[in-house]
Amino acid sequence: MTGRRRTDPPALRASLTRYRDLIDDWPAFCEAIARPQPTCLWANPARITSGALADLLAEEGLAAEPLAWRPDSLRLVPGVRSGRFWWYCAGLAHAQEEASQLPVTLLSAAPGHRVLDLCAAPGGKTAQIACALGNRGTLVANDFAAERIKALVGNLDRLGIVNTTVTRVDGSNFPAAAGQFDRILVDAPCSSEGTLRRNPDRAADLNVALSQRLAARQRALLRKAVQRCRPGGRIVYSTCTFAPEENELVVADILAEQGGRLRLCAAEVAGLKTAPGVTAWAGRALDASLARCLRLWPHHNDTGGFFVAVLEKDPTLPGEPEPTPAALTAEAGDEAWVEALTARYGLPEGLWQELRIQRQTRRGLHLIAADHRPPAAPAAEGRGLFFQRTNIRPPKLTTAGALLFGAHATRHRLELSAAQRDAYLAREDLVPSPRQVAEAVPGQVIVTHRGFPLGLAIWHRSGTLASLFPSRWSGCAGGGRPSVEAEAED
């Protein structure tokens, strides 16, 4: 663990004793809650395989094992701060606790689906959905808090996501004008009891009254998801808490409201030990179908705690008309920027066939999947990936743009050694060897390590390579390794 103070085990147990009768092995549960949990990563499928990522981790002295139920994800020892490593800065991986990867697995999103992530920040689940869609099509990622939106966009940029429109509205009032969706994820704000292994100090804030207050908000979010779900579509409702008030009771209330228009499906994941949903709590008997929900207790798989319910909407219900799409036209002359970028870096012409550009601000251009069809409402905070600044001379790729395109560049590309890599990510100037710059032309260059793009730099005639790695992405952590902070733009 890092330096965070850990709440004493007796205090942790006391905050959770009301669940004792729900848990098959109370001593094992208490022991699991009191110890740090493993770190978990998933490989960005557009950039690296999980096996190749595991090899990179091994070179850093980090042993990693694939998850039995999700082989593209890797489990590491507790306390690994992944943001301090170059492969994280390069968008090769994302850190996401094992349990929190369950909702997207059960959402079963696939290319061609129109998807809404109603409570999306900080973006790990959103990025997983985007990857499941092949980084194509239409994904709308919504959240309400401005700071959380900033983290969401920063993670999507680092990972190269271009099929997502980000919106900022109260999810319980998400507008009907957005149309209906084939898949909706409601990873609801909750009391977060399941994260106590990472955030043990939260134990002091837990009480039944908190869960009851949150439940009203959770019901409103799930109710809205039912409205925005297409007939025959799927909704996944999830929380990272143990409280039935926020879990089964919320689902039971919405099922009762829908009067048979919503079906609770069995939530099952091969290779993962799970427990069924609760069917009685605090004197209230629930329908036996609530056992189809999934509970993940920390001691069963050495994870955090999680709850997931999978719901399907009656396919015989009438659907709504398709929504008015947002206008995604480029301005006159913007194609010239793309032509110049292609020529400078020797990018393949076919690279742009499944992409489109849009000018969303005067600062520069965004890149969007060609088949992305977001609704006109609600208004977007941003669409796709901000990839090129055009309001400066000369124009330049953003770091997110360099990460996205750098592997395809055949010109103005410079490979760095491990020491040079660390200096670059720490925003330090460095002096390449004559061999490295034998074919270099002064100006902007994409820098790589092991063939993976890291970002942009300036090669000066004086022989110095100046790092343009953004200060908001770089935190000069120990050992010369940076700490990534999620930011929207360079």
PDB file of C-alpha atoms in Angstrom, residues 73-258:
ATOM      1  CA  SER A  73      -6.923  -8.136 -17.958  1.00  0.00           C
ATOM      2  CA  LEU A  74      -3.953  -8.695 -15.684  1.00  0.00           C
ATOM      3  CA  ARG A  75      -3.692  -8.969 -11.908  1.00  0.00           C
ATOM      4  CA  LEU A  76      -0.655  -7.502 -10.119  1.00  0.00           C
ATOM      5  CA  VAL A  77       0.388  -7.304  -6.484  1.00  0.00           C
ATOM      6  CA  PRO A  78      -1.258  -4.635  -4.314  1.00  0.00           C
ATOM      7  CA  GLY A  79       0.107  -1.098  -4.267  1.00  0.00           C
ATOM      8  CA  VAL A  80       1.342  -0.778  -7.871  1.00  0.00           C
ATOM      9  CA  ARG A  81       0.878   2.824  -9.010  1.00  0.00           C
ATOM     10  CA  SER A  82       0.435   2.217 -12.711  1.00  0.00           C
ATOM     11  CA  GLY A  83       0.418   5.908 -13.617  1.00  0.00           C
ATOM     12  CA  ARG A  84       4.132   6.018 -12.781  1.00  0.00           C
ATOM     13  CA  PHE A  85       5.061   3.785 -15.724  1.00  0.00           C
ATOM     14  CA  TRP A  86       5.739   4.710 -19.342  1.00  0.00           C
ATOM     15  CA  TRP A  87       3.375   2.109 -20.792  1.00  0.00           C
ATOM     16  CA  TYR A  88       0.491   3.720 -18.925  1.00  0.00           C
ATOM     17  CA  CYS A  89       1.404   7.175 -20.246  1.00  0.00           C
ATOM     18  CA  ALA A  90       1.500   5.686 -23.751  1.00  0.00           C
ATOM     19  CA  GLY A  91      -2.082   4.465 -23.406  1.00  0.00           C
ATOM     20  CA  LEU A  92      -1.172   0.790 -23.606  1.00  0.00           C
ATOM     21  CA  ALA A  93      -3.188  -0.069 -20.495  1.00  0.00           C
ATOM     22  CA  HIS A  94      -5.764   1.211 -18.067  1.00  0.00           C
ATOM     23  CA  ALA A  95      -5.910   0.507 -14.331  1.00  0.00           C
ATOM     24  CA  GLN A  96      -9.309  -0.774 -13.260  1.00  0.00           C
ATOM     25  CA  GLU A  97     -10.141  -2.886 -10.237  1.00  0.00           C
ATOM     26  CA  GLU A  98     -11.150  -6.412 -11.161  1.00  0.00           C
ATOM     27  CA  ALA A  99     -14.657  -6.229  -9.730  1.00  0.00           C
ATOM     28  CA  SER A 100     -15.472  -3.023 -11.578  1.00  0.00           C
ATOM     29  CA  GLN A 101     -14.853  -4.777 -14.896  1.00  0.00           C
ATOM     30  CA  LEU A 102     -17.939  -6.936 -14.352  1.00  0.00           C
ATOM     31  CA  PRO A 103     -20.624  -4.478 -15.558  1.00  0.00           C
ATOM     32  CA  VAL A 104     -19.197  -4.039 -19.060  1.00  0.00           C
ATOM     33  CA  THR A 105     -18.653  -7.785 -19.386  1.00  0.00           C
ATOM     34  CA  LEU A 106     -22.338  -8.374 -18.603  1.00  0.00           C
ATOM     35  CA  LEU A 107     -23.503  -5.484 -20.793  1.00  0.00           C
ATOM     36  CA  SER A 108     -22.482  -7.558 -23.855  1.00  0.00           C
ATOM     37  CA  ALA A 109     -22.075  -4.525 -26.093  1.00  0.00           C
ATOM     38  CA  ALA A 110     -21.022  -5.375 -29.652  1.00  0.00           C
ATOM     39  CA  PRO A 111     -20.314  -3.473 -32.887  1.00  0.00           C
ATOM     40  CA  GLY A 112     -23.522  -1.987 -34.230  1.00  0.00           C
ATOM     41  CA  HIS A 113     -25.059  -1.304 -30.826  1.00  0.00           C
ATOM     42  CA  ARG A 114     -25.992   2.230 -29.828  1.00  0.00           C
ATOM     43  CA  VAL A 115     -24.808   2.570 -26.210  1.00  0.00           C
ATOM     44  CA  LEU A 116     -25.318   4.995 -23.319  1.00  0.00           C
ATOM     45  CA  ASP A 117     -23.086   5.086 -20.244  1.00  0.00           C
ATOM     46  CA  LEU A 118     -25.293   7.145 -17.939  1.00  0.00           C
ATOM     47  CA  CYS A 119     -22.804   7.689 -15.067  1.00  0.00           C
ATOM     48  CA  ALA A 120     -19.558   7.459 -17.004  1.00  0.00           C
ATOM     49  CA  ALA A 121     -16.724   9.246 -15.136  1.00  0.00           C
ATOM     50  CA  PRO A 122     -13.866   8.604 -14.627  1.00  0.00           C
ATOM     51  CA  GLY A 123     -14.106   6.603 -17.822  1.00  0.00           C
ATOM     52  CA  GLY A 124     -12.681   3.112 -17.330  1.00  0.00           C
ATOM     53  CA  LYS A 125     -15.976   1.387 -18.087  1.00  0.00           C
ATOM     54  CA  THR A 126     -16.672   3.837 -20.915  1.00  0.00           C
ATOM     55  CA  ALA A 127     -13.349   2.965 -22.536  1.00  0.00           C
ATOM     56  CA  GLN A 128     -14.076  -0.747 -22.165  1.00  0.00           C
ATOM     57  CA  ILE A 129     -17.418  -0.265 -23.913  1.00  0.00           C
ATOM     58  CA  ALA A 130     -15.741   1.778 -26.662  1.00  0.00           C
ATOM     59  CA  CYS A 131     -13.272  -1.057 -27.231  1.00  0.00           C
ATOM     60  CA  ALA A 132     -16.084  -3.636 -27.284  1.00  0.00           C
ATOM     61  CA  LEU A 133     -17.634  -1.571 -30.105  1.00  0.00           C
ATOM     62  CA  GLY A 134     -14.338  -1.676 -31.977  1.00  0.00           C
ATOM     63  CA  ASN A 135     -13.878   2.093 -31.420  1.00  0.00           C
ATOM     64  CA  ARG A 136     -16.615   2.599 -34.008  1.00  0.00           C
ATOM     65  CA  GLY A 137     -20.301   3.476 -33.939  1.00  0.00           C
ATOM     66  CA  THR A 138     -22.057   5.502 -31.273  1.00  0.00           C
ATOM     67  CA  LEU A 139     -21.346   5.609 -27.561  1.00  0.00           C
ATOM     68  CA  VAL A 140     -22.663   8.460 -25.409  1.00  0.00           C
ATOM     69  CA  ALA A 141     -20.841   8.937 -22.099  1.00  0.00           C
ATOM     70  CA  ASN A 142     -22.665  11.105 -19.602  1.00  0.00           C
ATOM     71  CA  ASP A 143     -21.789  12.465 -16.185  1.00  0.00           C
ATOM     72  CA  PHE A 144     -22.739  15.505 -14.145  1.00  0.00           C
ATOM     73  CA  ALA A 145     -19.714  16.854 -12.236  1.00  0.00           C
ATOM     74  CA  ALA A 146     -17.347  19.049 -14.265  1.00  0.00           C
ATOM     75  CA  GLU A 147     -14.196  17.701 -12.602  1.00  0.00           C
ATOM     76  CA  ARG A 148     -15.286  14.134 -13.248  1.00  0.00           C
ATOM     77  CA  ILE A 149     -15.919  15.005 -16.895  1.00  0.00           C
ATOM     78  CA  LYS A 150     -12.329  16.256 -17.116  1.00  0.00           C
ATOM     79  CA  ALA A 151     -11.017  12.916 -15.838  1.00  0.00           C
ATOM     80  CA  LEU A 152     -13.331  11.040 -18.212  1.00  0.00           C
ATOM     81  CA  VAL A 153     -12.142  12.899 -21.305  1.00  0.00           C
ATOM     82  CA  GLY A 154      -8.511  12.623 -20.227  1.00  0.00           C
ATOM     83  CA  ASN A 155      -8.715   8.847 -19.986  1.00  0.00           C
ATOM     84  CA  LEU A 156     -10.501   8.536 -23.338  1.00  0.00           C
ATOM     85  CA  ASP A 157      -7.853  10.710 -24.993  1.00  0.00           C
ATOM     86  CA  ARG A 158      -4.959   8.711 -23.556  1.00  0.00           C
ATOM     87  CA  LEU A 159      -6.519   5.471 -24.778  1.00  0.00           C
ATOM     88  CA  GLY A 160      -7.314   6.806 -28.264  1.00  0.00           C
ATOM     89  CA  ILE A 161     -11.123   6.591 -28.115  1.00  0.00           C
ATOM     90  CA  VAL A 162     -12.856   8.225 -31.115  1.00  0.00           C
ATOM     91  CA  ASN A 163     -16.385   6.772 -31.038  1.00  0.00           C
ATOM     92  CA  THR A 164     -17.676   8.612 -27.956  1.00  0.00           C
ATOM     93  CA  THR A 165     -19.656  11.786 -27.374  1.00  0.00           C
ATOM     94  CA  VAL A 166     -19.395  13.153 -23.831  1.00  0.00           C
ATOM     95  CA  THR A 167     -22.393  14.931 -22.297  1.00  0.00           C
ATOM     96  CA  ARG A 168     -22.923  16.616 -18.949  1.00  0.00           C
ATOM     97  CA  VAL A 169     -26.478  16.435 -17.656  1.00  0.00           C
ATOM     98  CA  ASP A 170     -28.259  15.004 -14.639  1.00  0.00           C
ATOM     99  CA  GLY A 171     -28.595  11.359 -15.642  1.00  0.00           C
ATOM    100  CA  SER A 172     -32.031  11.096 -14.045  1.00  0.00           C
ATOM    101  CA  ASN A 173     -33.195  13.794 -16.488  1.00  0.00           C
ATOM    102  CA  PHE A 174     -31.385  12.526 -19.579  1.00  0.00           C
ATOM    103  CA  PRO A 175     -33.526  13.920 -22.416  1.00  0.00           C
ATOM    104  CA  ALA A 176     -35.899  11.903 -24.564  1.00  0.00           C
ATOM    105  CA  ALA A 177     -34.505  13.796 -27.563  1.00  0.00           C
ATOM    106  CA  ALA A 178     -31.398  11.594 -27.323  1.00  0.00           C
ATOM    107  CA  GLY A 179     -33.447   8.642 -28.534  1.00  0.00           C
ATOM    108  CA  GLN A 180     -33.251   5.063 -27.367  1.00  0.00           C
ATOM    109  CA  PHE A 181     -30.225   2.826 -26.951  1.00  0.00           C
ATOM    110  CA  ASP A 182     -29.513  -0.887 -27.418  1.00  0.00           C
ATOM    111  CA  ARG A 183     -27.348  -1.016 -24.302  1.00  0.00           C
ATOM    112  CA  ILE A 184     -27.336   1.223 -21.227  1.00  0.00           C
ATOM    113  CA  LEU A 185     -24.942   1.049 -18.297  1.00  0.00           C
ATOM    114  CA  VAL A 186     -26.031   2.577 -14.990  1.00  0.00           C
ATOM    115  CA  ASP A 187     -22.986   2.329 -12.723  1.00  0.00           C
ATOM    116  CA  ALA A 188     -24.753   4.318 -10.058  1.00  0.00           C
ATOM    117  CA  PRO A 189     -23.189   6.636  -7.460  1.00  0.00           C
ATOM    118  CA  CYS A 190     -23.277   4.685  -4.212  1.00  0.00           C
ATOM    119  CA  SER A 191     -21.909   4.414  -0.670  1.00  0.00           C
ATOM    120  CA  SER A 192     -18.864   2.540  -2.047  1.00  0.00           C
ATOM    121  CA  GLU A 193     -18.597  -0.043   0.709  1.00  0.00           C
ATOM    122  CA  GLY A 194     -17.028  -2.420  -1.793  1.00  0.00           C
ATOM    123  CA  THR A 195     -14.021  -0.116  -2.163  1.00  0.00           C
ATOM    124  CA  LEU A 196     -13.020  -0.255   1.517  1.00  0.00           C
ATOM    125  CA  ARG A 197      -9.911  -2.267   0.694  1.00  0.00           C
ATOM    126  CA  ARG A 198      -8.680   0.733  -1.320  1.00  0.00           C
ATOM    127  CA  ASN A 199     -10.371   3.440   0.750  1.00  0.00           C
ATOM    128  CA  PRO A 200     -10.584   2.112   4.326  1.00  0.00           C
ATOM    129  CA  ASP A 201     -11.235   5.530   5.847  1.00  0.00           C
ATOM    130  CA  ARG A 202     -14.692   5.530   4.234  1.00  0.00           C
ATOM    131  CA  ALA A 203     -15.821   3.124   6.953  1.00  0.00           C
ATOM    132  CA  ALA A 204     -16.444   6.032   9.325  1.00  0.00           C
ATOM    133  CA  ASP A 205     -19.026   7.517   6.933  1.00  0.00           C
ATOM    134  CA  LEU A 206     -21.129   4.407   6.384  1.00  0.00           C
ATOM    135  CA  ASN A 207     -24.649   4.115   7.778  1.00  0.00           C
ATOM    136  CA  VAL A 208     -28.106   2.957   6.735  1.00  0.00           C
ATOM    137  CA  ALA A 209     -29.375   6.525   6.364  1.00  0.00           C
ATOM    138  CA  LEU A 210     -26.734   7.216   3.707  1.00  0.00           C
ATOM    139  CA  SER A 211     -27.802   4.164   1.716  1.00  0.00           C
ATOM    140  CA  GLN A 212     -31.453   5.145   1.959  1.00  0.00           C
ATOM    141  CA  ARG A 213     -30.715   8.661   0.695  1.00  0.00           C
ATOM    142  CA  LEU A 214     -28.673   7.330  -2.209  1.00  0.00           C
ATOM    143  CA  ALA A 215     -31.372   4.830  -3.136  1.00  0.00           C
ATOM    144  CA  ALA A 216     -33.757   7.579  -4.225  1.00  0.00           C
ATOM    145  CA  ARG A 217     -31.159   8.857  -6.684  1.00  0.00           C
ATOM    146  CA  GLN A 218     -30.372   5.341  -7.861  1.00  0.00           C
ATOM    147  CA  ARG A 219     -34.024   4.571  -8.569  1.00  0.00           C
ATOM    148  CA  ALA A 220     -34.319   7.768 -10.606  1.00  0.00           C
ATOM    149  CA  LEU A 221     -31.278   6.831 -12.686  1.00  0.00           C
ATOM    150  CA  LEU A 222     -32.478   3.288 -13.330  1.00  0.00           C
ATOM    151  CA  ARG A 223     -35.984   4.538 -14.148  1.00  0.00           C
ATOM    152  CA  LYS A 224     -34.525   6.888 -16.750  1.00  0.00           C
ATOM    153  CA  ALA A 225     -32.432   4.066 -18.211  1.00  0.00           C
ATOM    154  CA  VAL A 226     -35.590   1.999 -18.712  1.00  0.00           C
ATOM    155  CA  GLN A 227     -37.175   4.893 -20.597  1.00  0.00           C
ATOM    156  CA  ARG A 228     -34.126   5.377 -22.834  1.00  0.00           C
ATOM    157  CA  CYS A 229     -33.649   1.652 -23.542  1.00  0.00           C
ATOM    158  CA  ARG A 230     -34.836   0.343 -26.885  1.00  0.00           C
ATOM    159  CA  PRO A 231     -37.382  -2.517 -26.747  1.00  0.00           C
ATOM    160  CA  GLY A 232     -35.364  -5.734 -26.617  1.00  0.00           C
ATOM    161  CA  GLY A 233     -32.361  -3.828 -25.301  1.00  0.00           C
ATOM    162  CA  ARG A 234     -30.258  -4.506 -22.203  1.00  0.00           C
ATOM    163  CA  ILE A 235     -29.620  -2.431 -19.094  1.00  0.00           C
ATOM    164  CA  VAL A 236     -26.895  -3.209 -16.579  1.00  0.00           C
ATOM    165  CA  TYR A 237     -27.361  -1.638 -13.145  1.00  0.00           C
ATOM    166  CA  SER A 238     -24.317  -1.844 -10.871  1.00  0.00           C
ATOM    167  CA  THR A 239     -22.864  -0.467  -7.673  1.00  0.00           C
ATOM    168  CA  CYS A 240     -19.687  -1.023  -5.683  1.00  0.00           C
ATOM    169  CA  THR A 241     -21.537  -1.396  -2.403  1.00  0.00           C
ATOM    170  CA  PHE A 242     -23.004  -4.184  -0.265  1.00  0.00           C
ATOM    171  CA  ALA A 243     -26.183  -2.414   0.892  1.00  0.00           C
ATOM    172  CA  PRO A 244     -29.378  -4.126  -0.331  1.00  0.00           C
ATOM    173  CA  GLU A 245     -31.083  -0.719  -0.001  1.00  0.00           C
ATOM    174  CA  GLU A 246     -28.942   0.421  -2.947  1.00  0.00           C
ATOM    175  CA  ASN A 247     -28.987  -2.859  -4.826  1.00  0.00           C
ATOM    176  CA  GLU A 248     -31.768  -5.464  -4.821  1.00  0.00           C
ATOM    177  CA  LEU A 249     -34.343  -3.109  -3.307  1.00  0.00           C
ATOM    178  CA  VAL A 250     -33.735  -0.535  -6.043  1.00  0.00           C
ATOM    179  CA  VAL A 251     -34.071  -3.185  -8.739  1.00  0.00           C
ATOM    180  CA  ALA A 252     -37.186  -4.637  -7.103  1.00  0.00           C
ATOM    181  CA  ASP A 253     -38.875  -1.229  -6.984  1.00  0.00           C
ATOM    182  CA  ILE A 254     -38.209  -0.550 -10.691  1.00  0.00           C
ATOM    183  CA  LEU A 255     -39.367  -4.027 -11.694  1.00  0.00           C
ATOM    184  CA  ALA A 256     -42.601  -3.445  -9.786  1.00  0.00           C
ATOM    185  CA  GLU A 257     -43.117  -0.074 -11.479  1.00  0.00           C
ATOM    186  CA  GLN A 258     -42.672  -1.610 -14.930  1.00  0.00           C
TER     187      GLN A 258
END
